[in-house]
Short mmCIF file of C-alpha atoms in Angstrom, two decimals:
data_model
loop_
_atom_site.label_atom_id
_atom_site.label_comp_id
_atom_site.label_asym_id
_atom_site.label_seq_id
_atom_site.Cartn_x
_atom_site.Cartn_y
_atom_site.Cartn_z
CA MET O 684 -4.42 -36.61 9.16
CA GLU O 685 -1.67 -35.19 6.93
CA GLN O 686 -3.89 -35.62 3.86
CA ARG O 687 -6.70 -33.65 5.52
CA GLN O 688 -4.30 -30.85 6.37
CA ALA O 689 -3.05 -30.79 2.79
CA ARG O 690 -6.61 -30.22 1.56
CA THR O 691 -7.33 -27.18 3.69
CA PRO O 692 -5.17 -24.48 5.30
CA LEU O 693 -7.81 -23.78 7.97
CA ARG O 694 -6.94 -24.52 11.59
CA ARG O 695 -9.02 -24.33 14.74
CA LEU O 696 -7.42 -21.54 16.74
CA ARG O 697 -7.22 -21.17 20.49
CA ILE O 698 -8.37 -17.57 20.80
CA PRO O 699 -8.61 -16.13 24.32
CA PRO O 700 -11.18 -13.44 25.11
CA TRP O 701 -9.97 -10.05 23.85
CA ALA O 702 -9.06 -8.64 27.28
CA GLU O 703 -7.30 -11.86 28.31
CA GLN O 704 -4.86 -12.13 25.40
CA GLU O 705 -1.19 -11.54 26.08
CA PRO O 706 -0.50 -7.77 26.37
CA SER O 707 1.92 -6.48 23.76
CA TRP O 708 2.69 -3.00 25.10
CA ARG O 709 5.93 -4.07 26.80
CA ASP O 710 7.38 -5.28 23.48
CA ALA O 711 5.97 -2.46 21.35
CA SER O 712 8.79 -0.10 22.24
CA PRO O 713 8.12 3.48 21.08
CA ALA O 714 11.86 3.94 20.49
CA LEU O 715 12.03 0.79 18.33
CA ILE O 716 9.02 1.79 16.24
CA ARG O 717 10.34 5.34 15.89
CA ALA O 718 13.79 4.09 14.78
CA ALA O 719 12.27 1.72 12.19
CA THR O 720 10.08 4.53 10.85
CA GLN O 721 13.02 6.93 10.61
CA ARG O 722 15.16 4.37 8.78
CA ALA O 723 12.36 3.80 6.28
CA ALA O 724 11.80 7.53 5.74
CA ALA O 725 15.52 7.98 5.04
CA ARG O 726 15.56 5.48 2.16
CA PRO O 727 15.82 6.81 -1.41
CA SER O 728 12.66 7.01 -3.50
CA GLY O 729 14.12 7.89 -6.89
CA GLY O 730 11.33 10.48 -7.09
CA TRP O 731 8.61 7.82 -7.52
CA PHE O 732 5.09 7.90 -6.07
CA VAL O 733 2.22 5.43 -6.39
CA LEU O 734 -0.53 7.24 -8.27
CA ALA O 735 -3.28 4.62 -8.41
CA GLY O 736 -4.07 1.01 -9.14
CA SER O 737 -3.16 0.06 -12.71
CA ARG O 738 -6.77 -0.71 -13.58
CA GLU O 739 -7.90 2.73 -12.45
CA VAL O 740 -6.01 4.43 -15.28
CA ARG O 741 -7.91 3.88 -18.52
CA GLY O 742 -7.60 4.73 -22.18
CA ASP O 743 -10.83 6.70 -22.62
CA ARG O 744 -10.44 9.46 -20.04
CA ALA O 745 -7.93 11.01 -17.67
CA TYR O 746 -7.28 9.92 -14.10
CA GLY O 747 -6.41 12.80 -11.78
CA ARG O 748 -4.79 12.97 -8.35
CA VAL O 749 -2.77 15.53 -6.43
CA VAL O 750 0.64 14.06 -5.57
CA ALA O 751 2.99 15.85 -3.18
CA GLY O 752 1.13 19.09 -3.82
CA ARG O 753 1.15 18.79 -7.63
CA GLU O 754 -1.88 18.10 -9.81
CA VAL O 755 -1.16 15.02 -11.93
CA VAL O 756 -3.23 13.42 -14.67
CA ALA O 757 -2.63 9.98 -16.17
CA TRP O 758 -4.03 8.14 -19.15
CA ARG O 759 -3.27 5.29 -21.53
CA ASP O 760 -2.68 5.39 -25.26
CA SER O 761 -4.08 2.93 -27.79
CA THR O 762 -1.32 0.41 -26.99
CA GLY O 763 -2.12 0.52 -23.27
CA ALA O 764 1.06 2.41 -22.38
CA LEU O 765 0.83 4.63 -19.30
CA HIS O 766 1.41 8.40 -19.54
CA ALA O 767 1.17 11.24 -17.02
CA GLY O 768 1.51 15.00 -17.01
CA PRO O 769 0.60 18.16 -15.10
CA GLY O 770 -3.05 18.48 -14.17
CA ALA O 771 -3.50 22.01 -15.53
CA CYS O 772 -3.83 22.86 -19.21
CA PRO O 773 -0.98 25.18 -20.34
CA HIS O 774 -3.44 27.33 -22.27
CA LEU O 775 -5.60 28.86 -19.51
CA GLY O 776 -5.11 26.48 -16.61
CA ALA O 777 -8.20 24.30 -17.02
CA ALA O 778 -8.31 21.16 -14.91
CA LEU O 779 -7.47 18.07 -16.97
CA CYS O 780 -8.68 15.47 -14.47
CA ASP O 781 -11.87 14.92 -16.49
CA ALA O 782 -10.34 15.29 -19.96
CA PRO O 783 -11.34 12.68 -22.56
CA VAL O 784 -8.67 10.83 -24.55
CA HIS O 785 -8.65 11.06 -28.35
CA ASP O 786 -5.91 9.83 -30.69
CA ASP O 787 -3.71 8.97 -27.68
CA ALA O 788 -3.88 12.54 -26.32
CA LEU O 789 -5.83 14.28 -23.58
CA VAL O 790 -8.24 16.87 -24.98
CA CYS O 791 -8.86 19.91 -22.80
CA ARG O 792 -12.59 20.45 -22.32
CA TRP O 793 -12.28 24.24 -22.28
CA HIS O 794 -10.87 24.88 -25.75
CA GLY O 795 -9.95 21.48 -27.21
CA MET O 796 -6.17 21.70 -26.86
CA PRO O 797 -4.66 18.20 -27.40
CA LEU O 798 -1.95 17.17 -24.95
CA GLY O 799 -0.17 14.00 -25.97
CA PRO O 800 2.65 11.80 -24.70
CA GLY O 801 5.22 14.09 -26.33
CA GLY O 802 4.01 17.10 -24.37
CA ARG O 803 4.07 20.63 -25.76
CA PRO O 804 5.66 23.98 -24.78
CA GLY O 805 4.83 24.68 -21.14
CA TRP O 806 3.50 21.18 -20.54
CA ALA O 807 6.06 18.39 -20.18
CA THR O 808 5.00 14.84 -19.31
CA PHE O 809 6.36 12.93 -16.31
CA PRO O 810 8.14 9.56 -16.32
CA THR O 811 5.78 6.70 -15.45
CA PHE O 812 6.04 3.04 -14.50
CA ASP O 813 3.35 0.36 -14.55
CA ASP O 814 4.23 -2.75 -12.54
CA GLY O 815 1.02 -4.54 -13.56
CA VAL O 816 -0.70 -3.81 -10.24
CA LEU O 817 0.10 -0.15 -9.56
CA ALA O 818 0.66 2.94 -11.68
CA TRP O 819 3.66 5.08 -10.61
CA VAL O 820 4.70 8.61 -11.51
CA ARG O 821 8.11 10.25 -11.04
CA LEU O 822 8.23 13.86 -9.87
CA ASP O 823 11.83 14.98 -10.00
CA SER O 824 11.05 18.31 -8.36
CA THR O 825 10.32 16.48 -5.09
CA LEU O 826 13.78 14.92 -4.79
CA PRO O 827 15.87 16.19 -1.88
CA ASP O 828 19.27 17.69 -2.61
CA GLY O 829 21.80 15.03 -3.52
CA GLU O 830 19.29 12.30 -4.45
CA GLN O 831 19.12 11.30 -8.10
CA PRO O 832 16.04 10.10 -10.01
CA THR O 833 15.94 6.43 -10.93
CA GLU O 834 14.63 4.69 -14.04
CA ARG O 835 12.11 2.68 -12.04
CA PRO O 836 10.73 2.54 -8.50
CA PHE O 837 12.32 0.51 -5.72
CA LEU O 838 9.95 -2.45 -5.79
CA GLY O 839 9.54 -4.94 -2.97
CA PRO O 840 8.95 -8.69 -3.31
CA ARG O 841 6.12 -9.97 -5.48
CA PRO O 842 4.78 -13.52 -6.01
CA PRO O 843 6.49 -15.55 -8.73
CA GLY O 844 4.98 -16.13 -12.16
CA ALA O 845 1.79 -14.78 -13.66
CA GLY O 846 -0.74 -16.69 -11.57
CA ALA O 847 -1.24 -14.11 -8.82
CA PHE O 848 -4.48 -12.31 -7.99
CA ASP O 849 -4.40 -8.61 -7.12
CA ALA O 850 -6.73 -5.99 -5.71
CA VAL O 851 -6.12 -2.35 -4.79
CA ALA O 852 -7.90 -0.20 -2.19
CA THR O 853 -7.43 3.50 -1.37
CA VAL O 854 -8.22 5.39 1.84
CA ILE O 855 -7.50 9.10 2.47
CA GLY O 856 -6.24 10.14 5.89
CA ARG O 857 -5.58 13.40 7.76
CA CYS O 858 -1.94 12.57 8.38
CA GLU O 859 1.49 12.37 6.79
CA PRO O 860 3.13 9.35 5.13
CA THR O 861 5.35 8.81 8.18
CA ASP O 862 2.23 8.22 10.29
CA VAL O 863 1.11 5.46 7.92
CA LEU O 864 4.55 3.85 8.09
CA ALA O 865 4.56 4.04 11.89
CA ASN O 866 1.24 2.20 11.95
CA ARG O 867 2.53 -0.59 9.74
CA LEU O 868 5.87 -0.82 11.57
CA ASP O 869 3.97 -1.57 14.78
CA PRO O 870 2.86 -5.16 14.16
CA TRP O 871 2.14 -5.61 17.88
CA HIS O 872 -1.19 -3.81 17.55
CA GLY O 873 -2.69 -6.36 15.14
CA ALA O 874 -4.60 -8.73 17.41
CA TRP O 875 -5.59 -5.96 19.83
CA PHE O 876 -6.77 -3.34 17.33
CA HIS O 877 -8.08 -5.75 14.67
CA PRO O 878 -9.45 -8.76 16.59
CA TYR O 879 -11.95 -9.41 13.79
CA SER O 880 -9.07 -10.17 11.37
CA PHE O 881 -6.02 -11.35 13.35
CA ALA O 882 -5.44 -13.77 16.20
CA THR O 883 -2.54 -15.35 18.10
CA LEU O 884 -0.13 -12.69 16.84
CA ARG O 885 3.47 -12.87 18.02
CA VAL O 886 6.39 -10.74 16.85
CA LEU O 887 9.20 -13.30 16.56
CA SER O 888 11.94 -10.78 15.78
CA ALA O 889 12.27 -7.03 15.37
CA PRO O 890 15.16 -5.07 13.84
CA ARG O 891 17.65 -3.43 16.18
CA ALA O 892 18.32 0.27 15.84
CA ASN O 893 21.62 -0.05 13.95
CA CYS O 894 20.78 -3.10 11.84
CA PRO O 895 22.04 -3.40 8.24
CA PRO O 896 19.40 -3.04 5.49
CA ALA O 897 19.25 -6.80 4.86
CA GLU O 898 18.11 -7.36 8.46
CA ASP O 899 15.73 -4.40 8.64
CA ARG O 900 12.51 -6.39 8.86
CA PHE O 901 9.98 -7.70 11.35
CA LEU O 902 9.11 -11.40 11.45
CA VAL O 903 5.59 -12.10 12.72
CA GLU O 904 3.60 -15.24 13.46
CA VAL O 905 -0.09 -14.55 12.98
CA ALA O 906 -3.35 -16.26 12.10
CA PHE O 907 -5.75 -14.62 9.65
CA LYS O 908 -9.25 -15.24 10.98
CA VAL O 909 -11.75 -16.70 8.51
CA ALA O 910 -14.85 -17.71 10.47
CA GLY O 911 -15.47 -18.29 14.15
CA PRO O 912 -12.50 -20.06 15.74
CA PHE O 913 -11.00 -21.01 12.37
CA GLY O 914 -8.11 -19.23 10.72
CA VAL O 915 -5.01 -19.57 8.57
CA PRO O 916 -1.68 -19.37 10.48
CA VAL O 917 1.33 -17.94 8.63
CA HIS O 918 4.70 -16.32 9.15
CA ALA O 919 5.05 -12.87 7.59
CA GLU O 920 7.85 -10.35 7.16
CA PHE O 921 7.43 -6.57 7.19
CA SER O 922 10.01 -4.47 5.30
CA CYS O 923 10.30 -1.09 3.55
CA PRO O 924 11.68 -0.94 -0.01
CA ASP O 925 11.30 2.85 -0.18
CA PRO O 926 10.42 5.75 2.17
CA ARG O 927 6.65 5.52 1.59
CA THR O 928 6.03 1.77 1.41
CA VAL O 929 5.68 -1.10 3.86
CA THR O 930 5.45 -4.61 2.39
CA MET O 931 4.09 -7.57 4.30
CA GLU O 932 5.20 -10.81 2.66
CA ILE O 933 4.02 -14.27 3.71
CA VAL O 934 7.23 -16.28 4.02
CA ASP O 935 5.83 -19.51 5.44
CA GLY O 936 2.41 -21.11 5.43
CA GLU O 937 -0.57 -20.89 3.09
CA GLY O 938 -0.02 -18.35 0.33
CA THR O 939 3.75 -18.18 0.69
CA GLY O 940 4.98 -15.37 -1.58
CA SER O 941 1.76 -13.36 -1.29
CA VAL O 942 2.20 -9.72 -0.31
CA VAL O 943 0.24 -6.77 1.01
CA GLU O 944 1.87 -3.50 -0.04
CA THR O 945 0.92 -0.34 1.82
CA HIS O 946 1.90 2.80 -0.10
CA ALA O 947 1.55 6.25 1.46
CA THR O 948 1.24 8.97 -1.19
CA PRO O 949 1.24 12.56 0.11
CA LEU O 950 -1.48 14.73 -1.38
CA ARG O 951 -1.85 18.39 -0.36
CA PRO O 952 -3.22 20.02 2.80
CA GLY O 953 -6.97 20.02 3.18
CA PRO O 954 -9.14 23.11 3.80
CA ASP O 955 -8.18 22.91 7.49
CA GLY O 956 -4.49 23.19 6.62
CA ALA O 957 -3.73 19.68 7.85
CA ALA O 958 -1.79 17.17 5.78
CA ARG O 959 -3.58 14.57 3.67
CA THR O 960 -2.19 11.21 2.61
CA ALA O 961 -3.61 8.55 0.28
CA VAL O 962 -3.08 5.05 1.59
CA ILE O 963 -3.00 2.90 -1.54
CA GLU O 964 -2.90 -0.75 -0.54
CA ALA O 965 -2.23 -3.56 -3.01
CA VAL O 966 -3.04 -7.16 -2.12
CA VAL O 967 -1.17 -9.58 -4.39
CA ALA O 968 -2.20 -13.14 -3.49
CA TYR O 969 -0.64 -16.38 -4.66
CA SER O 970 -0.98 -20.06 -3.88
CA GLU O 971 0.40 -23.26 -5.34
CA ARG O 972 -2.85 -25.09 -4.63
CA PRO O 973 -4.44 -26.28 -7.91
CA GLY O 974 -7.76 -24.67 -7.06
CA PHE O 975 -6.21 -21.22 -6.83
CA ALA O 976 -6.08 -21.05 -10.62
CA HIS O 977 -9.88 -20.67 -10.62
CA THR O 978 -9.47 -17.32 -8.85
CA LYS O 979 -8.78 -15.75 -12.23
CA LYS O 980 -12.26 -16.73 -13.41
CA VAL O 981 -13.96 -14.79 -10.61
CA ALA O 982 -11.35 -12.06 -10.20
CA ALA O 983 -13.67 -9.25 -11.28
CA ALA O 984 -16.22 -10.19 -8.61
CA LEU O 985 -13.59 -10.95 -5.97
CA ARG O 986 -11.61 -7.70 -6.21
CA PRO O 987 -14.32 -5.47 -4.66
CA LEU O 988 -14.65 -7.91 -1.75
CA VAL O 989 -10.91 -7.93 -1.09
CA ALA O 990 -10.75 -4.14 -1.38
CA SER O 991 -13.66 -3.81 1.05
CA THR O 992 -11.85 -5.97 3.60
CA ALA O 993 -8.71 -3.86 3.23
CA LYS O 994 -10.72 -0.67 3.72
CA ARG O 995 -12.31 -2.05 6.88
CA LEU O 996 -8.86 -2.57 8.37
CA TRP O 997 -7.82 0.89 7.26
CA ARG O 998 -10.82 2.55 8.86
CA ASP O 999 -9.17 1.58 12.14
CA ASP O 1000 -5.58 2.05 11.02
CA ILE O 1001 -6.19 5.49 9.54
CA ALA O 1002 -7.57 6.53 12.92
CA TYR O 1003 -4.29 5.29 14.43
CA ALA O 1004 -2.27 7.33 11.92
CA GLU O 1005 -4.48 10.41 12.31
CA ARG O 1006 -4.20 10.23 16.09
CA ARG O 1007 -0.42 10.10 15.82
CA TYR O 1008 -0.46 13.13 13.50
CA ALA O 1009 -2.80 15.07 15.77
CA LEU O 1010 -0.64 14.46 18.84
CA ARG O 1011 2.42 15.65 16.97
CA ALA O 1012 0.62 18.77 15.69
CA ASP O 1013 -0.52 19.67 19.22
CA ARG O 1014 3.02 19.75 20.59
#
């Protein structure tokens, strides 16, 4: 029996009908979720924002996104190094989001002005960081009074070694980053709101209101559903390394060390005046099973499937975040 279990992480789950599962509303204290969200929002950021997945920023053309109300463009030079700068050309304000890259510099499509890593008068580049999965940009003008910029982002846990598989998905919501955090810091909704993905979810421990940073995490027992009554049970921890990120790390069970990072990057208000936030979610999977090494061979085909699964979850979760934002706006 032990040998069969070692070959496969799948377990037959005892899943009650949706309406007959154990209600979680008594444990999902609004005050507890609010306190956890406020503690996360109060953490320092060093001025860093997730811009995109690392693979989205290429060396042949610019990648553009509005971050915290500022147009930002990013590109790579011939060595693969990441660069970023303002999204408007200093000459006559042309948008640089579709600028080609030539000789390591962006080339404005209006009049051919080259804008390289060294910048030029009226156009200074921003600090960047590439963690191998995500591309980050530092916008010092967004730092609150008293907070200093840092050399690198506050990164959460990642799997050990170089054998991990990663995929990144992005969803835009009509909400603020705090609404995304509040969704993720409510693990009790998992089996109720996402019954197609999660089963037998129990929150084993939740942080108290005045807990020290080392204890500011949720511990959850959950089974990821695979097919029918079969799933993969794990223990996972939810924590916040910075004010716009929630990391779920598998700490026991199949894929120990794997993480799902949810990053909430503020954009700018939409035409309706309401806030917009990009939810950029990175799945970084790892396993010590020998067969996992073959994942690298099919990574290009697997990434769109993983991203599609993440987006399906976020179609529901963004509705949760948008509802929270709408209720707050109506008050």
